[in-house]
């Protein structure tokens, strides 16, 4: 026993160390600011090396559930590629990646631009981008004040967000559809 630790190490700790099972001459255990030295041929148990778990391959993008958007009262559209929404939406002049899905909306007053809004999934988030419109859009995130989406601006949106393009046309962001197992265990 070391004299320099006699009054700073509780007797219960020293007694517990004396019962450890490992074969080393000296073990140092840090207890806060105190170092306990145990000697005299104590045996100390050493934890086994952690087993390596095999790497699982990433889920292919085609199998990953995608967010969706609903324009007005139409059926939801999956965000497996960018979606362009407007009176007569057109893709950009320079193609970049997969061609976008085009969704046309009515605009009796012309308040909705030809290509008004782009909605895309980037990784695990959904991004809405104003396509340099004159009127912009209003973004309504649940639990937050309404914010204006200015000309050319982008915003990350969550499921439940509603984007008002004007003239009563609203785009709603929906969460991914999860597969629901059927009775009998089949998916």
CSV table of C-alpha atoms in Angstrom, one decimal:
chain,number,residue,atom,x,y,z
A,1,UNK,CA,0.0,0.0,0.0
A,2,UNK,CA,1.3,3.5,-0.9
A,3,UNK,CA,1.5,6.0,2.0
A,4,UNK,CA,0.6,8.9,-0.3
A,5,UNK,CA,-2.8,7.5,-1.1
A,6,UNK,CA,-3.7,6.3,2.4
A,7,UNK,CA,-5.8,9.3,3.5
A,8,UNK,CA,-7.2,10.3,0.0
A,9,UNK,CA,-8.6,7.0,-1.2
A,10,UNK,CA,-11.6,5.6,0.5
A,11,UNK,CA,-11.1,2.3,2.2
A,12,UNK,CA,-14.0,0.8,0.2
A,13,UNK,CA,-12.3,1.6,-3.0
A,14,UNK,CA,-9.0,0.1,-1.9
A,15,UNK,CA,-10.8,-3.0,-0.7
A,16,UNK,CA,-12.6,-3.4,-4.0
A,17,UNK,CA,-9.3,-3.0,-5.9
A,18,UNK,CA,-7.7,-5.6,-3.8
A,19,UNK,CA,-10.4,-8.1,-5.0
A,20,UNK,CA,-9.9,-7.4,-8.7
A,21,UNK,CA,-8.8,-10.2,-11.0
A,22,UNK,CA,-5.9,-9.4,-13.4
A,23,UNK,CA,-2.3,-10.4,-13.5
A,24,UNK,CA,-0.2,-7.1,-13.4
A,25,UNK,CA,2.2,-5.7,-11.0
A,26,UNK,CA,0.6,-2.2,-10.7
A,27,UNK,CA,-2.8,-0.9,-11.9
A,28,UNK,CA,-3.6,2.8,-11.9
A,29,UNK,CA,-7.3,3.7,-11.8
A,30,UNK,CA,-8.3,7.3,-12.1
A,31,UNK,CA,-11.1,8.3,-9.8
A,32,UNK,CA,-11.8,12.0,-10.5
A,33,UNK,CA,-8.6,13.7,-9.3
A,34,UNK,CA,-7.4,10.7,-7.3
A,35,UNK,CA,-5.2,8.0,-8.7
A,36,UNK,CA,-5.2,4.6,-6.9
A,37,UNK,CA,-2.2,2.4,-7.2
A,38,UNK,CA,-2.7,-1.2,-6.4
A,39,UNK,CA,0.3,-3.5,-6.3
A,40,UNK,CA,1.4,-6.8,-4.9
A,41,UNK,CA,0.6,-9.1,-7.8
A,42,UNK,CA,-3.1,-8.3,-8.2
A,43,UNK,CA,-5.0,-9.9,-11.1
A,44,UNK,CA,-7.0,-7.5,-13.2
A,45,UNK,CA,-9.8,-8.7,-15.6
A,46,UNK,CA,-9.4,-7.2,-19.1
A,47,UNK,CA,-12.5,-6.7,-21.3
A,48,UNK,CA,-12.4,-8.7,-24.5
A,49,UNK,CA,-11.9,-6.9,-27.8
A,50,UNK,CA,-15.2,-5.8,-29.3
A,51,UNK,CA,-16.4,-7.9,-32.1
A,52,UNK,CA,-16.6,-6.3,-35.5
A,53,UNK,CA,-20.1,-6.1,-37.0
A,54,UNK,CA,-20.3,-6.6,-40.7
A,55,UNK,CA,-21.0,-3.4,-42.7
A,56,UNK,CA,-24.5,-3.2,-44.0
A,57,UNK,CA,-24.8,-1.9,-47.5
A,58,UNK,CA,-26.6,1.4,-47.9
A,59,UNK,CA,-30.2,1.3,-48.9
A,60,UNK,CA,-30.4,1.9,-52.7
A,61,UNK,CA,-32.0,5.3,-53.5
A,62,UNK,CA,-34.7,3.5,-55.5
A,63,UNK,CA,-35.9,1.7,-52.4
A,64,UNK,CA,-35.8,4.6,-49.9
A,65,UNK,CA,-39.2,6.2,-49.1
A,66,UNK,CA,-39.5,9.7,-50.7
A,67,UNK,CA,-41.2,12.8,-49.5
A,68,UNK,CA,-44.2,13.9,-51.6
A,69,UNK,CA,-46.1,17.1,-52.4
A,70,UNK,CA,-49.7,17.6,-53.1
A,71,UNK,CA,-50.7,20.5,-55.4
A,72,UNK,CA,-54.2,21.7,-54.7
A,73,UNK,CA,-56.5,18.7,-54.4
A,74,UNK,CA,-54.5,16.5,-56.8
A,75,UNK,CA,-52.9,13.2,-56.0
A,76,UNK,CA,-49.6,13.4,-54.2
A,77,UNK,CA,-46.5,13.5,-56.3
A,78,UNK,CA,-43.4,11.6,-55.2
A,79,UNK,CA,-40.1,13.7,-55.0
A,80,UNK,CA,-38.0,11.0,-56.7
A,81,UNK,CA,-36.9,13.9,-58.9
A,82,UNK,CA,-37.3,17.7,-58.8
A,83,UNK,CA,-40.9,19.0,-59.3
A,84,UNK,CA,-41.5,22.2,-61.2
A,85,UNK,CA,-44.9,23.9,-60.5
A,86,UNK,CA,-46.4,26.7,-62.5
A,87,UNK,CA,-48.8,27.8,-65.3
A,88,UNK,CA,-46.7,26.2,-68.0
A,89,UNK,CA,-43.6,24.9,-66.2
A,90,UNK,CA,-40.5,24.3,-68.3
A,91,UNK,CA,-37.2,22.7,-67.3
A,92,UNK,CA,-34.1,24.8,-67.4
A,93,UNK,CA,-32.2,25.3,-70.7
A,94,UNK,CA,-29.2,23.4,-69.4
A,95,UNK,CA,-30.2,19.9,-68.3
A,96,UNK,CA,-28.8,18.9,-64.9
A,97,UNK,CA,-29.4,15.4,-63.7
A,98,UNK,CA,-32.8,13.7,-64.1
A,99,UNK,CA,-35.4,15.7,-65.9
A,100,UNK,CA,-37.9,17.4,-63.5
A,101,UNK,CA,-41.5,16.4,-63.1
A,102,UNK,CA,-43.8,19.2,-64.5
A,103,UNK,CA,-47.0,20.1,-62.7
A,104,UNK,CA,-49.3,22.6,-64.3
A,105,UNK,CA,-51.8,24.8,-62.3
A,106,UNK,CA,-54.6,27.1,-63.3
A,107,UNK,CA,-53.9,30.9,-63.1
A,108,UNK,CA,-56.9,32.9,-64.3
A,109,UNK,CA,-55.3,36.2,-63.3
A,110,UNK,CA,-51.7,35.4,-64.4
A,111,UNK,CA,-50.5,35.8,-60.8
A,112,UNK,CA,-48.7,32.5,-60.9
A,113,UNK,CA,-45.6,32.4,-63.0
A,114,UNK,CA,-45.0,30.0,-65.9
A,115,UNK,CA,-42.5,28.1,-63.8
A,116,UNK,CA,-43.2,29.4,-60.2
A,117,UNK,CA,-41.7,26.9,-57.7
A,118,UNK,CA,-39.3,24.1,-57.6
A,119,UNK,CA,-39.6,21.4,-54.9
A,120,UNK,CA,-36.8,18.8,-54.5
A,121,UNK,CA,-35.6,16.3,-52.0
A,122,UNK,CA,-31.9,16.8,-51.1
A,123,UNK,CA,-30.8,13.9,-48.9
A,124,UNK,CA,-33.3,13.7,-46.1
A,125,UNK,CA,-34.7,17.2,-46.4
A,126,UNK,CA,-37.1,18.9,-48.8
A,127,UNK,CA,-36.1,22.3,-50.4
A,128,UNK,CA,-38.5,24.7,-52.0
A,129,UNK,CA,-37.1,27.3,-54.4
A,130,UNK,CA,-38.8,30.3,-55.9
A,131,UNK,CA,-38.1,30.3,-59.6
A,132,UNK,CA,-37.5,34.1,-59.7
A,133,UNK,CA,-41.2,35.0,-59.8
A,134,UNK,CA,-42.6,38.5,-59.5
A,135,UNK,CA,-45.1,37.7,-56.8
A,136,UNK,CA,-43.1,35.1,-54.7
A,137,UNK,CA,-44.9,32.7,-52.4
A,138,UNK,CA,-46.0,32.4,-48.8
A,139,UNK,CA,-44.5,29.6,-46.7
A,140,UNK,CA,-46.6,28.3,-43.8
A,141,UNK,CA,-44.5,26.0,-41.5
A,142,UNK,CA,-46.6,24.4,-38.7
A,143,UNK,CA,-46.1,26.4,-35.5
A,144,UNK,CA,-44.2,29.2,-37.2
A,145,UNK,CA,-45.3,32.6,-38.5
A,146,UNK,CA,-46.0,32.9,-42.3
A,147,UNK,CA,-42.8,33.8,-44.2
A,148,UNK,CA,-42.5,35.2,-47.7
A,149,UNK,CA,-40.4,33.2,-50.1
A,150,UNK,CA,-38.6,36.0,-52.0
A,151,UNK,CA,-37.5,36.0,-55.6
A,152,UNK,CA,-35.0,33.2,-56.2
A,153,UNK,CA,-34.8,32.2,-52.6
A,154,UNK,CA,-34.8,28.7,-51.2
A,155,UNK,CA,-36.1,27.3,-47.9
A,156,UNK,CA,-35.9,23.9,-46.2
A,157,UNK,CA,-39.5,22.7,-45.5
A,158,UNK,CA,-40.9,19.9,-43.4
A,159,UNK,CA,-43.9,17.7,-43.8
A,160,UNK,CA,-47.0,19.7,-43.1
A,161,UNK,CA,-45.6,22.9,-44.6
A,162,UNK,CA,-48.0,24.6,-47.0
A,163,UNK,CA,-46.7,27.0,-49.8
A,164,UNK,CA,-49.3,29.4,-51.2
A,165,UNK,CA,-48.5,30.3,-54.8
A,166,UNK,CA,-51.4,32.7,-55.0
A,167,UNK,CA,-54.9,32.5,-56.5
A,168,UNK,CA,-55.8,29.7,-54.1
A,169,UNK,CA,-53.1,27.3,-55.3
A,170,UNK,CA,-51.4,25.7,-52.3
A,171,UNK,CA,-48.6,23.1,-52.4
A,172,UNK,CA,-48.5,20.8,-49.3
A,173,UNK,CA,-45.3,19.0,-48.3
A,174,UNK,CA,-46.0,15.4,-47.2
A,175,UNK,CA,-43.8,12.9,-45.5
A,176,UNK,CA,-42.5,9.7,-47.0
A,177,UNK,CA,-44.9,6.8,-47.3
A,178,UNK,CA,-43.8,3.8,-45.1
A,179,UNK,CA,-44.6,0.3,-46.2
A,180,UNK,CA,-47.3,-1.2,-43.9
A,181,UNK,CA,-47.1,-5.0,-43.5
A,182,UNK,CA,-50.2,-6.8,-44.5
A,183,UNK,CA,-51.8,-9.5,-42.4
A,184,UNK,CA,-49.8,-12.7,-42.8
A,185,UNK,CA,-46.4,-10.9,-42.7
A,186,UNK,CA,-46.2,-10.0,-46.4
A,187,UNK,CA,-45.2,-6.4,-47.1
